[in-house]
Coordinates of C-alpha atoms in Angstrom, one line a residue:
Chain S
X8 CA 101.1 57.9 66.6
X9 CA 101.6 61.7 65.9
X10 CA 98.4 62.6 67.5
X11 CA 99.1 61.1 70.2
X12 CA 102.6 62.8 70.3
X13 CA 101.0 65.7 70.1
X14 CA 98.4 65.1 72.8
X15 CA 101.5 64.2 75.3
X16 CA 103.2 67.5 74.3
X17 CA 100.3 69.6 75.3
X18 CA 100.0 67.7 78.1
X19 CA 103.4 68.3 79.8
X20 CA 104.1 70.0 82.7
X21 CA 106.7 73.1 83.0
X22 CA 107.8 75.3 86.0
X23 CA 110.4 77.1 86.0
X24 CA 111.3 79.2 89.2
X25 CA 113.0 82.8 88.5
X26 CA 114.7 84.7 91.4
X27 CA 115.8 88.0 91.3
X28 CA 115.2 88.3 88.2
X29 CA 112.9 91.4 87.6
X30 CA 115.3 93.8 85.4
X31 CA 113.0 96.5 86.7
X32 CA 111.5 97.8 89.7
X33 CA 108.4 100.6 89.7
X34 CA 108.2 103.1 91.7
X35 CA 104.4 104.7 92.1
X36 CA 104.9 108.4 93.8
X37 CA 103.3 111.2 94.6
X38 CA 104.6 115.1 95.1
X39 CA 103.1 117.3 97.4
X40 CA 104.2 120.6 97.5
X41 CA 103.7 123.5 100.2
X42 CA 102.1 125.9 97.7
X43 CA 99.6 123.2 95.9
X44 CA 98.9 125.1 93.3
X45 CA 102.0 125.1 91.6
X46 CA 102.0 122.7 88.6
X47 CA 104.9 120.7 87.2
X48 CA 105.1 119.2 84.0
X49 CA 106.4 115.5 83.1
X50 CA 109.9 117.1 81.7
X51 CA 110.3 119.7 84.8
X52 CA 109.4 116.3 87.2
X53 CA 112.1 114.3 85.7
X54 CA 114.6 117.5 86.1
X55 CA 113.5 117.2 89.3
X56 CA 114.3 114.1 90.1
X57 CA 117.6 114.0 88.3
X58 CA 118.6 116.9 90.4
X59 CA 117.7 114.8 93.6
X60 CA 120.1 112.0 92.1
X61 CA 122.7 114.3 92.0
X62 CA 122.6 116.4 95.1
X63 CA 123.1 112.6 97.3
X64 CA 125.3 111.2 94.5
X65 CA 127.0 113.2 92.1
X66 CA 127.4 113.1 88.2
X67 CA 127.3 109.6 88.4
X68 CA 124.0 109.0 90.3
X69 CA 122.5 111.8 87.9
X70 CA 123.6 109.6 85.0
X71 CA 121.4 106.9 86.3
X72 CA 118.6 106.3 83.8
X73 CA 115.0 105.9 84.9
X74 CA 112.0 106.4 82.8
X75 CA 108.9 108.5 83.7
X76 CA 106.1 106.3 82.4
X77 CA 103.2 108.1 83.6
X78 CA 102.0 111.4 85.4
X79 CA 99.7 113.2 86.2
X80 CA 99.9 117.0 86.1
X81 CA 96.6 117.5 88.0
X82 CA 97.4 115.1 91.2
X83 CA 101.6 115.2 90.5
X84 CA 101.4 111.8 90.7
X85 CA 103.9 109.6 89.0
X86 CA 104.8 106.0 87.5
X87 CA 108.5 105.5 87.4
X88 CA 110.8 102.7 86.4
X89 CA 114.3 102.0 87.5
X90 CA 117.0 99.1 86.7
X91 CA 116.8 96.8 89.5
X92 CA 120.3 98.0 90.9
X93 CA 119.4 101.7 90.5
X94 CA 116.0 101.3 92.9
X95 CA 117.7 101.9 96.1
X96 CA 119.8 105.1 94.5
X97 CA 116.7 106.7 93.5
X98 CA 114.2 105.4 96.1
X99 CA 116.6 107.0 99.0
X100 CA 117.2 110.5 96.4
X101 CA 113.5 110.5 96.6
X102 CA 112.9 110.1 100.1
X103 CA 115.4 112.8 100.3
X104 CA 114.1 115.4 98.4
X105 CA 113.0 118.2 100.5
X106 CA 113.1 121.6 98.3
X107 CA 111.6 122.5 94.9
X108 CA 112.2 126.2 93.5
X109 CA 112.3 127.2 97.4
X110 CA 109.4 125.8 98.8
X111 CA 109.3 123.1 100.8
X112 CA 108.2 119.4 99.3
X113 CA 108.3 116.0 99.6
X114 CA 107.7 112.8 97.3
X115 CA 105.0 110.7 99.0
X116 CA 104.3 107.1 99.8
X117 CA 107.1 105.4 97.0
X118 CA 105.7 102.1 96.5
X119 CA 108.2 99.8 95.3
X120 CA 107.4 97.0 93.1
X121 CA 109.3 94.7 90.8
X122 CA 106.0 94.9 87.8
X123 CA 104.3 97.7 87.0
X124 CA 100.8 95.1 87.4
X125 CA 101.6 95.7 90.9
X126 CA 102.0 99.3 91.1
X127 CA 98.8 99.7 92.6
X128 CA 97.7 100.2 96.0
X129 CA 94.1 99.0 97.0
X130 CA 92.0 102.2 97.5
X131 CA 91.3 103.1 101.0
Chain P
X24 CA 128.6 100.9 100.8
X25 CA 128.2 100.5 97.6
X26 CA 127.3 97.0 97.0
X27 CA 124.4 98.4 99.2
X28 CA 123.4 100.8 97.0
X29 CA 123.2 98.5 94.6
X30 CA 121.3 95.4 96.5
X31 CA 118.3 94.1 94.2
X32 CA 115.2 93.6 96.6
X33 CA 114.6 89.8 96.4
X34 CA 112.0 89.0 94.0
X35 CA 110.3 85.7 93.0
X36 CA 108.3 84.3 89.5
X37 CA 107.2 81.2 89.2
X38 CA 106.2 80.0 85.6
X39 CA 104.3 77.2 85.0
X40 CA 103.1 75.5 81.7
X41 CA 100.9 73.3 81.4
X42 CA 97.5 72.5 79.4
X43 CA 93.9 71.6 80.8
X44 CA 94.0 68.6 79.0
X45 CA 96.4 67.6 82.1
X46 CA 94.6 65.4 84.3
X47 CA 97.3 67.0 87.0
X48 CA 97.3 70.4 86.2
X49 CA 97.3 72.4 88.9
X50 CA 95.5 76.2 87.7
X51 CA 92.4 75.2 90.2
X52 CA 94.1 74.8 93.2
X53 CA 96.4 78.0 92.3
X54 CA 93.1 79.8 91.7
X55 CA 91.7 79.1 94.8
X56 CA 94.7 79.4 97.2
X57 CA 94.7 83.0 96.1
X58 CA 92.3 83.8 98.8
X59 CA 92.5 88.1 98.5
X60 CA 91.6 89.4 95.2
X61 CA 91.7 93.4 94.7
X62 CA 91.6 93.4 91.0
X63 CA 91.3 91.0 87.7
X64 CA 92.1 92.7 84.6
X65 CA 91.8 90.6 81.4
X66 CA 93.4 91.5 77.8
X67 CA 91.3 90.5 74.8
X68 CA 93.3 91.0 71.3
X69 CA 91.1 91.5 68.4
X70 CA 88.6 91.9 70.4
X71 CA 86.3 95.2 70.0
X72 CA 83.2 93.9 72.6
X73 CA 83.2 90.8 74.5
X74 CA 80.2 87.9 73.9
X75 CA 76.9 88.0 75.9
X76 CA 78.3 84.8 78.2
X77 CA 82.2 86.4 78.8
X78 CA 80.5 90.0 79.4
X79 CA 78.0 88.3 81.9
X80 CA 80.9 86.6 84.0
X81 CA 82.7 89.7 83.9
X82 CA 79.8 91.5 85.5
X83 CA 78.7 89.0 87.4
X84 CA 80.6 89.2 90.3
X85 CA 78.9 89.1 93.7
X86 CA 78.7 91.6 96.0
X87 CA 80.7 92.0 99.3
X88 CA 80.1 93.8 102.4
X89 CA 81.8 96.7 104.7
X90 CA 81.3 96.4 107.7
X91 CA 82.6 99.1 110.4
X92 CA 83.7 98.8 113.3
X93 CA 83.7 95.6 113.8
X94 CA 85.3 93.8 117.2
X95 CA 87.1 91.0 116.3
X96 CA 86.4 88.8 119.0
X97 CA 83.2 88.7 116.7
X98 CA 84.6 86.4 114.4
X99 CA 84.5 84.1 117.2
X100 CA 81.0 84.2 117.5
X101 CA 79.7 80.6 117.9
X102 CA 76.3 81.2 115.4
X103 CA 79.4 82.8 112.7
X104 CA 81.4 80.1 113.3
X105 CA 78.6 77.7 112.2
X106 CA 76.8 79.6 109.7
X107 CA 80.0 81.3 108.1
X108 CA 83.2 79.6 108.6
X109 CA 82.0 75.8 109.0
X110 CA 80.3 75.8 105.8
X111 CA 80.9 77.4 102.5
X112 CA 83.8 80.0 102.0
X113 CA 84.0 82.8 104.1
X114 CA 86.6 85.4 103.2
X115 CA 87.3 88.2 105.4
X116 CA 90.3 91.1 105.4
X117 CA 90.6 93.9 107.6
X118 CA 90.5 97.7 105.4
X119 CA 92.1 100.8 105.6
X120 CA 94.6 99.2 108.0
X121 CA 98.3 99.2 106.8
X122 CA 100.1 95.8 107.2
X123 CA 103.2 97.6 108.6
X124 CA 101.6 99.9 111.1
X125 CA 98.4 98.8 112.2
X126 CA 96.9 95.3 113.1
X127 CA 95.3 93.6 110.6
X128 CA 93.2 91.0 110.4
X129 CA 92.6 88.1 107.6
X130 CA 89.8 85.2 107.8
X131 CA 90.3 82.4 105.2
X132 CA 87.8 80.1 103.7
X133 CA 89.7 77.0 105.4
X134 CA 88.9 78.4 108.6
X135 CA 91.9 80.3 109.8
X136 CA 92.0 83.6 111.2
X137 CA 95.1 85.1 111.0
X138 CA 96.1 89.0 113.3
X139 CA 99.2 90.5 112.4
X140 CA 100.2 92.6 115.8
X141 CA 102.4 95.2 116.3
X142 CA 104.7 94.0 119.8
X143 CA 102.9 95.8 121.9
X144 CA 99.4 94.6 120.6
X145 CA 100.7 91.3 120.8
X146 CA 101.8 90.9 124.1
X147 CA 98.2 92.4 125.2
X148 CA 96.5 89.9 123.9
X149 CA 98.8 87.0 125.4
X150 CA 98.2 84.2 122.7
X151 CA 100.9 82.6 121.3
X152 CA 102.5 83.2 117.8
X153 CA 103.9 81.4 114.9
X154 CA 107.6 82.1 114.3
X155 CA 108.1 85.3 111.6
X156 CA 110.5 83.9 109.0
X157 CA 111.7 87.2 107.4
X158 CA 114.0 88.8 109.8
X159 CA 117.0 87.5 111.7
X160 CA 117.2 90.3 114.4
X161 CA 114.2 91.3 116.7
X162 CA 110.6 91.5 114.8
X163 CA 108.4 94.6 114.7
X164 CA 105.4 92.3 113.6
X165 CA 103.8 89.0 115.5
X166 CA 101.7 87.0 113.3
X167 CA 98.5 84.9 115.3
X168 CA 97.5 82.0 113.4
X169 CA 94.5 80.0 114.4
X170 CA 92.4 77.3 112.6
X171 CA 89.2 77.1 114.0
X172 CA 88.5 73.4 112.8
X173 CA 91.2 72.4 114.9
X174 CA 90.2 70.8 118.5
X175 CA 91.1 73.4 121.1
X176 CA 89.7 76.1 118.7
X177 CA 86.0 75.1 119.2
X178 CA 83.7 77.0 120.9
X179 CA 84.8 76.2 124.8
X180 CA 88.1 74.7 123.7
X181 CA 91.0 76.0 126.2
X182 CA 92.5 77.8 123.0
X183 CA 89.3 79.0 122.4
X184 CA 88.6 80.9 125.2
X185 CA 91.9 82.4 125.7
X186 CA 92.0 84.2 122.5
X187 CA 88.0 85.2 123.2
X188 CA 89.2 86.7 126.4
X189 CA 92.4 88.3 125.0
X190 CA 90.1 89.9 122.2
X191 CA 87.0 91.0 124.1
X192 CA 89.2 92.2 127.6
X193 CA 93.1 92.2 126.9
X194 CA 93.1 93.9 123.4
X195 CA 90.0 94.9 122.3
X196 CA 90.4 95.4 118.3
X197 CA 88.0 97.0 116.4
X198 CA 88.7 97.1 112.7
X199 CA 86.7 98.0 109.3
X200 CA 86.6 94.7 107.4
X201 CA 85.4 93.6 104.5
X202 CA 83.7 90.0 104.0
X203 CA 81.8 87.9 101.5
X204 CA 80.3 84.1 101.6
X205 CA 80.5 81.8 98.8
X206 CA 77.6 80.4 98.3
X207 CA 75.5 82.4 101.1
X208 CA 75.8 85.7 100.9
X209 CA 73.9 87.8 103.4
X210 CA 72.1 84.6 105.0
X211 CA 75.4 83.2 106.6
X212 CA 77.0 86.2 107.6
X213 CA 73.6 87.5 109.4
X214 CA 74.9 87.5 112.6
X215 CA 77.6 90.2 112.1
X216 CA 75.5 92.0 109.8
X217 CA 72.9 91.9 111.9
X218 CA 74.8 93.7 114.5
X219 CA 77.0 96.1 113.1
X220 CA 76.8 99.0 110.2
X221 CA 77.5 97.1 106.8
X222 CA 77.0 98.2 103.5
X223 CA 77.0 96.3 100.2
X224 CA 79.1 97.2 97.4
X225 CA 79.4 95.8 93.9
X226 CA 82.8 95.1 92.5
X227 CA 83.3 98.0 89.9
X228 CA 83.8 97.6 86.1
X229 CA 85.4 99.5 83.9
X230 CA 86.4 98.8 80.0
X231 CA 88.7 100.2 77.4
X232 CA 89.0 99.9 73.5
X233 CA 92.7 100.2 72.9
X234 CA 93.3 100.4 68.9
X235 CA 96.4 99.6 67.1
X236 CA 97.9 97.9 69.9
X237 CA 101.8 96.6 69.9
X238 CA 101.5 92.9 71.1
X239 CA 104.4 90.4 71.7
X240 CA 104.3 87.1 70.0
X241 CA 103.3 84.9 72.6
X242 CA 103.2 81.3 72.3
X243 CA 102.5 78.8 75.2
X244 CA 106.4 77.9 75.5
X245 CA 107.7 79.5 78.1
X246 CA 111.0 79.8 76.1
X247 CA 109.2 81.9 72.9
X248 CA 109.6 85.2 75.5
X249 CA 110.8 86.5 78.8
X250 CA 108.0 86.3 81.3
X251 CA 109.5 89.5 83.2
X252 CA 108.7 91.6 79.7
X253 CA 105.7 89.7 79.1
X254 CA 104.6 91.1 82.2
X255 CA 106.0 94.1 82.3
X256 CA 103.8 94.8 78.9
X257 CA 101.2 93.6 80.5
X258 CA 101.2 95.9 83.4
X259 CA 101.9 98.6 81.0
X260 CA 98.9 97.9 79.3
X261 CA 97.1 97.7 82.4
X262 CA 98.3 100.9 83.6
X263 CA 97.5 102.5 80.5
X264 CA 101.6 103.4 80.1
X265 CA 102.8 103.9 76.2
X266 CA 105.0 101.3 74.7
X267 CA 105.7 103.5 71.9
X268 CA 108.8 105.4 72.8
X269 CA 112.2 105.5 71.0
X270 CA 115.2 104.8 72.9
X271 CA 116.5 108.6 72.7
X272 CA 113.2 109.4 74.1
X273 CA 113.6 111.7 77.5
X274 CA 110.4 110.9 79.6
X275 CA 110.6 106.6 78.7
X276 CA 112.1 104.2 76.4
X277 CA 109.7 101.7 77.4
X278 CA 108.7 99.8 74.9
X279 CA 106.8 96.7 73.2
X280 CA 108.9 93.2 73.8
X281 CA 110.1 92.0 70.9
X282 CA 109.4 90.2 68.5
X283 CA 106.1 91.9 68.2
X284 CA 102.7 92.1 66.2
X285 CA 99.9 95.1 66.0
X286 CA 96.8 94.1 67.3
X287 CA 94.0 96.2 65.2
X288 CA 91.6 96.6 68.3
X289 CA 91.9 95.1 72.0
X290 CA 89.8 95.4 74.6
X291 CA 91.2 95.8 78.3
X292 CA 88.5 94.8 81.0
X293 CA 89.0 95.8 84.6
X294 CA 86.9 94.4 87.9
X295 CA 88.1 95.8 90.9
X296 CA 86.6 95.1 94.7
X297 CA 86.7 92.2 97.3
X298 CA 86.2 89.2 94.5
X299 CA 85.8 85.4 95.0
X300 CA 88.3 82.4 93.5
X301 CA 85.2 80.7 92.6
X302 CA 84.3 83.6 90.6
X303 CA 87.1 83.8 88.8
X304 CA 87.5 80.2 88.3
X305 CA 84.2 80.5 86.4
X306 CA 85.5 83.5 84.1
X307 CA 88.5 81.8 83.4
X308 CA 86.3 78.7 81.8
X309 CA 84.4 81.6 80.3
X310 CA 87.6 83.0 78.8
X311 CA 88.6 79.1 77.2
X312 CA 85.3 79.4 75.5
X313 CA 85.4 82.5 74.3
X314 CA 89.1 82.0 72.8
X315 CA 88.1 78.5 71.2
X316 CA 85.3 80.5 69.4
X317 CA 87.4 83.1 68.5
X318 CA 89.0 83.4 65.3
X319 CA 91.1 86.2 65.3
X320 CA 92.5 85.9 68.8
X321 CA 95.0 83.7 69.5
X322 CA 95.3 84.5 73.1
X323 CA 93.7 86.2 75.9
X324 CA 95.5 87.4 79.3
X325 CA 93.6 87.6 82.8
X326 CA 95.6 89.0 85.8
X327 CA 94.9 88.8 88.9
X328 CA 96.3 91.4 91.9
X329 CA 96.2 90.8 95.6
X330 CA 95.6 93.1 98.4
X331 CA 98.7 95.0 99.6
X332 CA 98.1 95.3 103.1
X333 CA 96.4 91.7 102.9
X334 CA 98.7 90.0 106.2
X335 CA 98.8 86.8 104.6
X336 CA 100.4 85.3 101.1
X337 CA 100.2 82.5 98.6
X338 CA 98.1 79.7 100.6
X339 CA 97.4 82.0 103.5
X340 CA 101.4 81.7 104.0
X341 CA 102.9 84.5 105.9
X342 CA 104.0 87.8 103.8
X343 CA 106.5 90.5 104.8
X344 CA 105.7 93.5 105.3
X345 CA 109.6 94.9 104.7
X346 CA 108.7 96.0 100.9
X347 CA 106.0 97.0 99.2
X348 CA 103.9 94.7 96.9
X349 CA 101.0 92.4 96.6
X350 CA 100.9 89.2 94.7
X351 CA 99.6 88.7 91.8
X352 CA 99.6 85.9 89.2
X353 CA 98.9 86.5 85.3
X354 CA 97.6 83.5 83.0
X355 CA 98.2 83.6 79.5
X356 CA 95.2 80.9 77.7
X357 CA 96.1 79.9 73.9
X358 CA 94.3 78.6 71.5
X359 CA 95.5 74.9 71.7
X360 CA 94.3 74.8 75.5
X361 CA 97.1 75.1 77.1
X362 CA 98.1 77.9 79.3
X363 CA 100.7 79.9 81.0
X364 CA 101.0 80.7 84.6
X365 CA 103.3 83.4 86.4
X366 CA 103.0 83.7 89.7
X367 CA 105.0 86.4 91.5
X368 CA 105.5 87.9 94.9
X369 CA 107.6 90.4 96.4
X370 CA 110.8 90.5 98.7
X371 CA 110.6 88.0 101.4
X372 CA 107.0 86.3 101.3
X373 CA 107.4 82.8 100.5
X374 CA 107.4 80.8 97.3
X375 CA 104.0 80.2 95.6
X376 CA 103.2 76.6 96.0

C-alpha cells in the first residue's frame, strides 16, 4: 500500500503558471566612449550610472538600488540587475546618458531580460 | 507618469512537476516544440569530470551549416521540399538579422515557414498575413505563416505560386541562414548546399570546474523554493556572476537563495551553436543515467536558451519583438526521477503550451 502511495506521488502532475513575477530584470550593456582608451573601473561605472539616475530623477532616482554583477574593464561591458519596478528608471537614465568626464558616450544595445540565463545575445 | 515609470514588463514562468514514471508527462513534447536552440548549459554538483557516455552526448552534437546569401524563394525549391522538409526535421533560422529591424526568416521541422516583414516588405511581397496579437494600435511587423503540407502549398498550388512569385520577383530576400537535418545531414539539404556558399560548423564546447560552490537546497516540490531565485542562481552561475556578496556590498548583494548547501566541486558544461531537440532529448536521458549512478549528486540542471532574434516562440507561436529576450526553459532532474520544468518567455509572446 505505501509503495504504491509513493509510486502515485511521484507520479503527479504540477503546473503552476507565474505572471509578472520576476523580482528582477537584467540589463546586459555596453559603454562606448569617444576616446576608447579611457578605462573605467566597476566602482567609477556604478558612479556613473548613479549619476545618470540622478541627473533625469533626482535624489530619489539616485537612491534606486541596482547591483553591478559583472564587467568587464577591457570591453566596458556590463551585467546589471534592477528591481522589476526600477527597470524602466534606469533603462531610460541609461539610454540617456550622453557625457562622461567631458567626452562624449553612450551605453549600448541594453538588453532587457527578466533572468540573467537570458542575458545573452546569440553571437553574430 | 509615475505609475509609468514604474510598469513591470509582462513576464511569464511556467512550472511544471512531474516524474518520468508518468505515462502523461509531457518533457518530450516540450523538448521538441523548442524548435531554436542557441545554447544548453547543464550544472553537475559534485561533479569534478563527467562519465565517458554523458561527456560523449555532450560532444556529440551534430553539425549545422551557414549558408550565405541565400534567396528564400529557395526554400520553395520542389527537390528541398522533398528531400528536406517532407521527411525528417529540417530546422532553418535566418542570422545576423535583428527580429525588429530586418526580415527574418524561420523554417520548422513541421513544415512551416514563417517571414517576419517590416510593412513595407510586406506589402511587396503581396501574400497574406496572420493577425499580430501584441499590439492594439498599427503594427510595425507582419508575420507570413505557411505550412507547406497543407494543399494549396504544394508545388503548383495557387498559394504556392504566389508566394514563389512574390519571393523570386516582388521581394526578392536574400538572407544568411543557418540550417541542419535530423537524421540527413548534408544528403537532404544537397540542393541548397549544392548551390550556394555553406560552411559547416560544430557546436562549440566549453567546461568549467567551479569549487566550493553555494547551492540551494532543491527538492522536486515546487514549493521547497522560488523558481524565480532558483533561476536567477542558475543564470548566475551560468554567467559566471558571484553569489558571495554581503548585503552592504557596493558593486552586488546578489547572493545564494536560501536555504543553501556548499557544493565541494561542480562542473558547469556549455554547448553553444544551432542544436537539435532530438539531440538534447538524448542528453537529457544521458543526464537521468548519469544522476541514478551518481552518489553524491542529488541533482543536475540543463538549461536550455533560444535564439533572440529567432521570429517565432514556444511551438513555432508568434513572439514579440517589443522587448528583448529569448526563451528559454531550465529542467531540474532529481534523484527519485522526477523532474522540474520552468519554462519562461518574455513580455508579450505567448504562453508555453
Amino acid at each position: 500500500m505505501r509503495r504504491d502511495a509513493d509510486k502515485e506521488e511521484a507520479a503527479v502532475y504540477q503546473r503552476v503558471v507565474r505572471k509578472n513575477g520576476a523580482p528582477y530584470h537584467y540589463l546586459k550593456t555596453h559603454l562606448v566612449l569617444e576616446d576608447e582608451s579611457v578605462r573605467l573601473s566597476a566602482v567609477e561605472l556604478k558612479l556613473f550610472i548613479i549619476s545618470g539616475l540622478k541627473n533625469l530623477y533626482g535624489e530619489v532616482g539616485a537612491a534606486l538600488t541596482f547591483d553591478l554583477l559583472k564587467y568587464n574593464e577591457d570591453t566596458l561591458s556590463a551585467l546589471l540587475r534592477v528591481h522589476s519596478r526600477g527597470l524602466v528608471k534606469l533603462w531610460s537614465s541609461l539610454t540617456l546618458l550622453g557625457s562622461f568626464q567631458g567626452q562624449a558616450c553612450c551605453l549600448q544595445g541594453p538588453a532587457g531580460v527578466s533572468v540573467p540565463a537570458g542575458a545573452v545575445r546569440k553571437q553574430s | 507618469m509615475c505609475a509609468d515609470l514604474e510598469r513591470i514588463p509582462r513576464t511569464l514562468l511556467v512550472s511544471e512537476r512531474s516524474s518520468f514514471q508518468n505515462q502523461k508527462n509531457q518533457l518530450s513534447a516540450h523538448v521538441g516544440q523548442h524548435h531554436f536552440n542557441y545554447k544548453v548549459s547543464v550544472l553537475l554538483p559534485e561533479c569534478g569530470s563527467a562519465p565517458p557516455l554523458l561527456d560523449a552526448a555532450l560532444n556529440g552534437f551534430s553539425s549545422f551549416y551557414l549558408i550565405r546569401n541565400l534567396p528564400v524563394y529557395m526554400l520553395l525549391d520542389q527537390d528541398f521540399l522533398q528531400t528536406a522538409v517532407h521527411q525528417g526535421s529540417v530546422y532553418g533560422l535566418s542570422f545576423g538579422c535583428r527580429v525588429d529591424e530586418d526580415p527574418c526568416v524561420a523554417l520548422m521541422p513541421n513544415g512551416r515557414l514563417v517571414l517576419s516583414l517590416d510593412k513595407d516588405s510586406f506589402e511587396l511581397l503581396g501574400f497574406e498575413r496572420k493577425k499580430y496579437r501584441f499590439t492594439k494600435r498599427a503594427t510595425s511587423r507582419y508575420v507570413v505563416s505557411v505550412n507547406f503540407s497543407d494543399s494549396s502549398m504544394t508545388p503548383g498550388g495557387r498559394g504556392y505560386q504566389r508566394l514563389l512569385t512574390g519571393l523570386k520577383t516582388h521581394l526578392p530576400l536574400v538572407v544568411d541562414f543557418l540550417v541542419s537535418h535530423h537524421p540527413g545531414g548534408t544528403t537532404a539539404l544537397q540542393p541548397l548546399l549544392s548551390r550556394y556558399d555553406w560552411s559547416e560548423h560544430r557546436p562549440s564546447v566549453s567546461t568549467r570546474c567551479l569549487a566550493n560552490l553555494p547551492c540551494p537546497l532543491l527538492t522536486s516540490d515546487l514549493q521547497s523554493c522560488d523558481p524565480h531565485s532558483v533561476l536567477d542562481w542558475l543564470g548566475a552561475v551560468d554567467a559566471d556572476v558571484s553569489c558571495e556578496n554581503s548585503s552592504s556590498s557596493f558593486l552586488s548583494t546578489m547572493v545564494c537563495p536560501e536555504p543553501k548547501t556548499t557544493a565541494s566541486s561542480a562542473l558547469n558544461v556549455s554547448v553553444s551553436g544551432f542544436l537539435n531537440p532530438h539531440e538534447i532529448h538524448h542528453l537529457i536521458q544521458e543526464l537521468r543515467s548519469y544522476l541514478d549512478q551518481s552518489q553524491l549528486a542529488s541533482w543536475v540542471a540543463l538549461t536550455v536558451h533560444g535564439f533572440t532574434d529567432s521570429p517565432v516562440s514556444w511551438a513555432g507561436d508568434e513572439r514579440s519583438v517589443l522587448w528583448s529576450g529569448n526563451t528559454f526553459y531550465s529542467l531540474l532532474l532529481f534523484k527519485d526521477d522526477t523532474y522540474q520544468l520552468h519554462l519562461a518567455t518574455g513580455a508579450h509572446h505567448t504562453c508555453p503550451p
